[in-house]
């Protein structure tokens, strides 16, 4: 048996087509297109690729997107000044500061400086808190992308044992909260695994849905997956490969070839969760713009 491949690229494309219509309506009502500004600090190659993809995706559906590139030596104060300027700019509906930031910058200070109504990442404590109590205005992009991909493929989480590997603020922790809410793509019994988990393989094998966001290349192998489980691989890792032009290739946190012989459905890397994250960012940009109607 070979698993159903959960095609994030095709699903994201479908969402983008739906959003293009919403962007047209918003543009008419606002008298300008929805605006998203992405700030990138430094030269991290992976971050630069992500930012370029976000910028291109905005353009394709009519969102006015600007990318601000700042030097690797930028200070917290300089980045704060940029964020404050964007907070005050009425043509900017959404602000995204690409993480990670260079080590001299205090990441939390920057996250808290973004106006909550423009926080399309859903990283601001106010938005995290609203999400926590089930009153979310934005959902964090990667967790929302995982659940939307499952939903559109007909895989409900209701009543299921869902195991999450990884407890990051960006993916694992918010996803655990979302899955424990009431609802069709929630109502799960959630286990969160991390570096101190005693028997990771045993916890993974209990999962009917296994979501891996550990940031460790191919750390989940076929023997850790229960036959018939649905596997969502959030990892994007560059590993050296001298046979490719770039000298590297992308692998997930799951050993894909082995896992697809055991799972009933699995996301590929690339082409799984990654494109869904961008589709959810575009969704949040539209939500932010809608919130600014009549303001
Ligand atoms: N770095 C990795 N993922 C993300 C994300 O979703 N948002 C931001 N701002 N930075 C990231």
CSV table of C-alpha atoms and ligand atoms in Angstrom, one decimal:
chain,number,residue,atom,x,y,z
A,1,UNK,CA,0.0,0.0,0.0
A,2,UNK,CA,1.2,3.5,-0.8
A,3,UNK,CA,-0.1,6.5,1.0
A,4,UNK,CA,-2.4,9.2,-0.5
A,5,UNK,CA,-0.2,12.2,-1.2
A,6,UNK,CA,-1.7,15.3,0.4
A,7,UNK,CA,-0.9,17.9,-2.3
A,8,UNK,CA,-0.4,21.2,-0.6
A,9,UNK,CA,0.7,22.9,-3.8
A,10,UNK,CA,-2.6,22.1,-5.6
A,11,UNK,CA,-4.7,22.9,-2.5
A,12,UNK,CA,-2.9,26.2,-2.0
A,13,UNK,CA,-3.5,27.1,-5.6
A,14,UNK,CA,-7.2,26.5,-5.2
A,15,UNK,CA,-7.3,28.8,-2.1
A,16,UNK,CA,-5.4,31.5,-4.0
A,17,UNK,CA,-8.0,31.4,-6.8
A,18,UNK,CA,-10.7,31.8,-4.2
A,19,UNK,CA,-8.9,34.7,-2.5
A,20,UNK,CA,-8.3,36.5,-5.8
A,21,UNK,CA,-12.0,37.1,-6.0
A,22,UNK,CA,-12.0,38.4,-2.4
A,23,UNK,CA,-9.1,40.7,-3.2
A,24,UNK,CA,-11.1,42.2,-6.1
A,25,UNK,CA,-14.0,43.0,-3.8
A,26,UNK,CA,-11.8,44.4,-1.1
A,27,UNK,CA,-9.9,46.6,-3.6
A,28,UNK,CA,-13.2,48.1,-4.8
A,29,UNK,CA,-14.5,48.7,-1.3
A,30,UNK,CA,-11.2,50.1,0.1
A,31,UNK,CA,-10.4,52.2,-3.1
A,32,UNK,CA,-6.9,50.6,-3.0
A,33,UNK,CA,-5.6,47.0,-3.0
A,34,UNK,CA,-5.0,45.2,0.3
A,35,UNK,CA,-1.4,45.9,1.4
A,36,UNK,CA,1.1,43.5,2.9
A,37,UNK,CA,4.7,44.5,3.9
A,38,UNK,CA,7.3,41.9,4.6
A,39,UNK,CA,10.5,42.9,6.5
A,40,UNK,CA,13.6,40.8,6.2
A,41,UNK,CA,16.7,41.5,8.2
A,42,UNK,CA,20.0,40.0,7.0
A,43,UNK,CA,20.9,37.5,4.4
A,44,UNK,CA,19.7,34.1,5.6
A,45,UNK,CA,19.3,32.2,2.3
A,46,UNK,CA,16.2,30.2,3.3
A,47,UNK,CA,14.4,33.3,4.6
A,48,UNK,CA,15.2,35.1,1.4
A,49,UNK,CA,13.6,32.3,-0.6
A,50,UNK,CA,10.5,32.3,1.7
A,51,UNK,CA,10.1,36.1,1.4
A,52,UNK,CA,10.4,36.0,-2.4
A,53,UNK,CA,7.7,33.3,-2.5
A,54,UNK,CA,5.4,35.4,-0.2
A,55,UNK,CA,5.9,38.5,-2.3
A,56,UNK,CA,5.2,36.7,-5.6
A,57,UNK,CA,2.1,35.0,-4.2
A,58,UNK,CA,0.7,38.4,-3.1
A,59,UNK,CA,1.3,39.9,-6.6
A,60,UNK,CA,-0.5,37.0,-8.3
A,61,UNK,CA,-3.8,37.7,-6.5
A,62,UNK,CA,-3.6,41.5,-6.5
A,63,UNK,CA,-2.4,42.2,-3.0
A,64,UNK,CA,0.1,45.1,-3.0
A,65,UNK,CA,3.2,43.7,-1.4
A,66,UNK,CA,6.3,45.5,-0.5
A,67,UNK,CA,9.5,43.9,0.8
A,68,UNK,CA,11.8,45.9,3.0
A,69,UNK,CA,15.3,44.5,3.2
A,70,UNK,CA,17.5,45.6,6.1
A,71,UNK,CA,21.1,45.1,6.9
A,72,UNK,CA,22.3,42.2,9.1
A,73,UNK,CA,23.7,44.8,11.5
A,74,UNK,CA,20.3,46.5,12.1
A,75,UNK,CA,19.6,47.3,15.7
A,76,UNK,CA,16.4,46.6,17.7
A,77,UNK,CA,15.7,50.4,17.7
A,78,UNK,CA,16.1,50.7,13.9
A,79,UNK,CA,13.8,47.8,13.3
A,80,UNK,CA,11.3,49.2,15.8
A,81,UNK,CA,11.3,52.5,13.9
A,82,UNK,CA,10.4,50.7,10.7
A,83,UNK,CA,7.6,48.7,12.3
A,84,UNK,CA,6.2,51.9,13.9
A,85,UNK,CA,6.2,53.6,10.5
A,86,UNK,CA,4.3,50.6,9.0
A,87,UNK,CA,1.9,50.6,11.9
A,88,UNK,CA,1.0,54.2,11.0
A,89,UNK,CA,0.7,53.7,7.2
A,90,UNK,CA,-2.9,53.4,6.2
A,91,UNK,CA,-2.1,51.6,3.0
A,92,UNK,CA,-0.4,48.7,4.9
A,93,UNK,CA,-3.0,46.2,6.2
A,94,UNK,CA,-0.5,43.5,7.2
A,95,UNK,CA,3.0,43.5,8.5
A,96,UNK,CA,5.3,40.4,8.6
A,97,UNK,CA,8.8,40.5,10.1
A,98,UNK,CA,10.5,37.3,8.8
A,99,UNK,CA,12.1,35.2,11.6
A,100,UNK,CA,14.7,34.4,12.7
A,101,UNK,CA,16.2,37.8,13.3
A,102,UNK,CA,19.9,38.4,13.8
A,103,UNK,CA,20.9,37.7,17.4
A,104,UNK,CA,21.5,41.4,18.4
A,105,UNK,CA,17.8,42.1,17.9
A,106,UNK,CA,15.3,41.4,20.6
A,107,UNK,CA,12.7,39.3,18.8
A,108,UNK,CA,9.9,39.5,21.4
A,109,UNK,CA,10.2,43.3,21.5
A,110,UNK,CA,9.7,43.4,17.7
A,111,UNK,CA,6.8,40.9,17.8
A,112,UNK,CA,5.0,43.1,20.5
A,113,UNK,CA,5.6,46.3,18.5
A,114,UNK,CA,3.5,45.1,15.5
A,115,UNK,CA,0.0,46.6,15.6
A,116,UNK,CA,-2.3,43.6,16.6
A,117,UNK,CA,-4.7,44.5,13.8
A,118,UNK,CA,-1.8,44.2,11.2
A,119,UNK,CA,-0.3,41.0,12.8
A,120,UNK,CA,-0.8,38.6,9.9
A,121,UNK,CA,1.6,36.1,11.6
A,122,UNK,CA,-0.6,35.9,14.7
A,123,UNK,CA,2.5,36.2,16.9
A,124,UNK,CA,1.5,39.2,19.0
A,125,UNK,CA,0.5,38.2,22.6
A,126,UNK,CA,-2.9,39.8,22.1
A,127,UNK,CA,-3.6,37.6,19.1
A,128,UNK,CA,-2.1,34.5,20.7
A,129,UNK,CA,-4.4,35.2,23.7
A,130,UNK,CA,-7.5,35.6,21.5
A,131,UNK,CA,-6.6,32.4,19.7
A,132,UNK,CA,-6.1,30.6,23.1
A,133,UNK,CA,-9.6,31.5,24.3
A,134,UNK,CA,-11.2,30.6,21.0
A,135,UNK,CA,-11.8,34.2,19.9
A,136,UNK,CA,-9.1,34.4,17.2
A,137,UNK,CA,-9.1,37.2,14.6
A,138,UNK,CA,-6.0,35.7,12.9
A,139,UNK,CA,-4.8,32.1,13.0
A,140,UNK,CA,-1.1,31.4,12.8
A,141,UNK,CA,-0.2,30.5,9.2
A,142,UNK,CA,1.6,27.2,9.5
A,143,UNK,CA,-0.8,25.5,12.0
A,144,UNK,CA,-3.8,26.8,10.0
A,145,UNK,CA,-2.2,25.5,6.8
A,146,UNK,CA,-1.8,22.0,8.3
A,147,UNK,CA,-5.5,21.9,9.4
A,148,UNK,CA,-6.9,23.4,6.2
A,149,UNK,CA,-4.9,20.9,4.1
A,150,UNK,CA,-6.3,18.0,6.2
A,151,UNK,CA,-9.9,19.5,6.0
A,152,UNK,CA,-9.9,19.9,2.3
A,153,UNK,CA,-8.6,16.3,1.9
A,154,UNK,CA,-11.5,15.1,4.0
A,155,UNK,CA,-9.5,14.1,7.1
A,156,UNK,CA,-11.3,15.4,10.3
A,157,UNK,CA,-9.4,15.5,13.6
A,158,UNK,CA,-12.6,15.1,15.6
A,159,UNK,CA,-12.1,12.6,18.4
A,160,UNK,CA,-8.7,11.5,17.0
A,161,UNK,CA,-5.5,10.9,18.8
A,162,UNK,CA,-3.2,13.6,17.4
A,163,UNK,CA,0.4,13.6,18.2
A,164,UNK,CA,2.5,16.7,17.6
A,165,UNK,CA,6.3,16.5,17.6
A,166,UNK,CA,7.7,19.9,18.5
A,167,UNK,CA,6.6,22.7,20.8
A,168,UNK,CA,7.7,25.8,19.0
A,169,UNK,CA,5.8,29.1,19.3
A,170,UNK,CA,5.3,29.2,15.5
A,171,UNK,CA,3.9,25.7,15.0
A,172,UNK,CA,3.7,23.0,17.7
A,173,UNK,CA,2.3,25.0,20.6
A,174,UNK,CA,-0.4,27.0,18.8
A,175,UNK,CA,-1.4,23.9,16.9
A,176,UNK,CA,-1.9,22.0,20.1
A,177,UNK,CA,-4.2,24.8,21.3
A,178,UNK,CA,-6.2,24.9,18.1
A,179,UNK,CA,-6.7,21.1,18.0
A,180,UNK,CA,-8.0,21.1,21.6
A,181,UNK,CA,-10.7,23.6,20.8
A,182,UNK,CA,-14.2,22.5,19.8
A,183,UNK,CA,-14.9,22.1,16.1
A,184,UNK,CA,-14.6,19.9,13.0
A,185,UNK,CA,-10.9,20.5,12.6
A,186,UNK,CA,-10.3,20.4,16.4
A,187,UNK,CA,-11.9,18.2,19.1
A,188,UNK,CA,-8.7,16.1,19.1
A,189,UNK,CA,-7.0,14.3,22.0
A,190,UNK,CA,-3.6,16.0,21.7
A,191,UNK,CA,-0.1,14.9,22.7
A,192,UNK,CA,2.8,17.3,22.4
A,193,UNK,CA,6.3,15.7,22.2
A,194,UNK,CA,9.6,17.5,22.6
A,195,UNK,CA,13.2,17.0,23.4
A,196,UNK,CA,12.5,15.6,26.9
A,197,UNK,CA,9.9,13.1,25.8
A,198,UNK,CA,10.9,9.8,27.2
A,199,UNK,CA,9.8,7.4,24.4
A,200,UNK,CA,9.2,9.4,21.2
A,201,UNK,CA,8.6,6.4,19.0
A,202,UNK,CA,5.9,5.0,21.4
A,203,UNK,CA,4.1,8.4,21.5
A,204,UNK,CA,4.2,8.7,17.7
A,205,UNK,CA,2.8,5.1,17.3
A,206,UNK,CA,-0.3,6.1,19.3
A,207,UNK,CA,-1.2,8.8,16.7
A,208,UNK,CA,-4.0,8.5,14.2
A,209,UNK,CA,-2.8,11.8,12.9
A,210,UNK,CA,0.9,12.6,13.4
A,211,UNK,CA,2.2,16.2,12.9
A,212,UNK,CA,5.9,16.6,12.9
A,213,UNK,CA,7.4,20.1,13.4
A,214,UNK,CA,10.7,19.3,15.1
A,215,UNK,CA,13.2,20.9,12.7
A,216,UNK,CA,15.3,17.7,12.7
A,217,UNK,CA,15.8,16.1,9.2
A,218,UNK,CA,14.1,12.7,8.9
A,219,UNK,CA,13.8,12.2,12.6
A,220,UNK,CA,10.5,10.3,12.3
A,221,UNK,CA,10.9,6.9,10.5
A,222,UNK,CA,8.5,4.3,9.3
A,223,UNK,CA,8.7,2.2,12.4
A,224,UNK,CA,7.4,5.1,14.5
A,225,UNK,CA,4.2,5.4,12.4
A,226,UNK,CA,1.0,3.4,13.1
A,227,UNK,CA,-0.2,1.6,10.0
A,228,UNK,CA,-2.9,3.7,8.4
A,229,UNK,CA,-2.0,7.0,10.2
A,230,UNK,CA,-2.2,10.4,8.5
A,231,UNK,CA,1.2,12.1,8.6
A,232,UNK,CA,1.8,15.9,8.2
A,233,UNK,CA,5.4,16.9,7.8
A,234,UNK,CA,6.1,20.5,8.6
A,235,UNK,CA,9.9,20.2,8.4
A,236,UNK,CA,11.9,21.9,5.6
A,237,UNK,CA,15.6,21.0,6.0
A,238,UNK,CA,18.4,21.6,3.5
A,239,UNK,CA,20.7,18.6,3.3
A,240,UNK,CA,23.9,18.4,1.2
A,241,UNK,CA,23.5,16.7,-2.1
A,242,UNK,CA,26.3,17.1,-4.6
A,243,UNK,CA,24.2,15.6,-7.4
A,244,UNK,CA,22.0,18.7,-7.5
A,245,UNK,CA,22.8,22.0,-9.1
A,246,UNK,CA,22.4,23.9,-5.9
A,247,UNK,CA,24.4,21.4,-3.9
A,248,UNK,CA,21.6,20.7,-1.5
A,249,UNK,CA,18.1,19.2,-1.5
A,250,UNK,CA,15.1,19.7,0.8
A,251,UNK,CA,13.9,16.9,3.1
A,252,UNK,CA,11.2,17.0,5.8
A,253,UNK,CA,11.3,15.8,9.4
A,254,UNK,CA,9.8,12.5,8.2
A,255,UNK,CA,11.7,9.8,6.3
A,256,UNK,CA,9.2,10.0,3.4
A,257,UNK,CA,10.0,6.9,1.3
A,258,UNK,CA,9.6,4.6,4.3
A,259,UNK,CA,6.7,6.5,5.8
A,260,UNK,CA,4.6,6.4,2.7
A,261,UNK,CA,4.5,2.6,2.8
A,262,UNK,CA,3.0,2.7,6.3
A,263,UNK,CA,0.8,5.8,6.4
A,264,UNK,CA,-2.6,6.1,4.7
A,265,UNK,CA,-1.9,9.7,3.8
A,266,UNK,CA,1.2,11.9,3.9
A,267,UNK,CA,2.4,15.4,2.9
A,268,UNK,CA,5.4,15.7,0.7
A,269,UNK,CA,8.4,18.0,1.2
A,270,UNK,CA,8.5,20.3,-0.7
A,271,UNK,CA,4.9,20.8,-1.9
A,272,UNK,CA,3.0,19.9,1.3
A,273,UNK,CA,2.6,22.3,4.2
A,274,UNK,CA,4.9,25.1,2.8
A,275,UNK,CA,2.5,26.3,0.1
A,276,UNK,CA,-0.4,26.1,2.5
A,277,UNK,CA,1.5,28.4,5.0
A,278,UNK,CA,1.7,31.1,2.2
A,279,UNK,CA,-2.0,30.6,1.3
A,280,UNK,CA,-2.9,31.2,5.0
A,281,UNK,CA,-0.8,34.3,5.0
A,282,UNK,CA,-2.8,35.6,2.1
A,283,UNK,CA,-6.0,34.7,3.9
A,284,UNK,CA,-4.8,36.7,6.9
A,285,UNK,CA,-3.8,39.7,4.8
A,286,UNK,CA,-7.4,39.7,3.4
A,287,UNK,CA,-8.8,39.4,7.0
A,288,UNK,CA,-6.6,42.4,8.1
A,289,UNK,CA,-7.8,44.5,5.1
A,290,UNK,CA,-11.4,43.6,5.8
A,291,UNK,CA,-10.9,44.8,9.4
A,292,UNK,CA,-9.7,48.1,8.0
A,293,UNK,CA,-12.8,48.8,5.9
A,294,UNK,CA,-14.4,51.9,7.1
A,295,UNK,CA,-11.5,52.8,9.4
B,1,LIG,N1,10.0,32.0,9.8
B,1,LIG,C1,9.6,30.7,9.6
B,1,LIG,N2,8.3,30.6,9.6
B,1,LIG,C2,7.8,31.9,9.7
B,1,LIG,C3,6.5,32.5,9.7
B,1,LIG,O1,5.5,31.8,9.6
B,1,LIG,N3,6.5,33.8,9.9
B,1,LIG,C4,7.6,34.6,10.1
B,1,LIG,N4,7.4,35.9,10.2
B,1,LIG,N5,8.8,34.1,10.1
B,1,LIG,C5,8.9,32.7,9.9
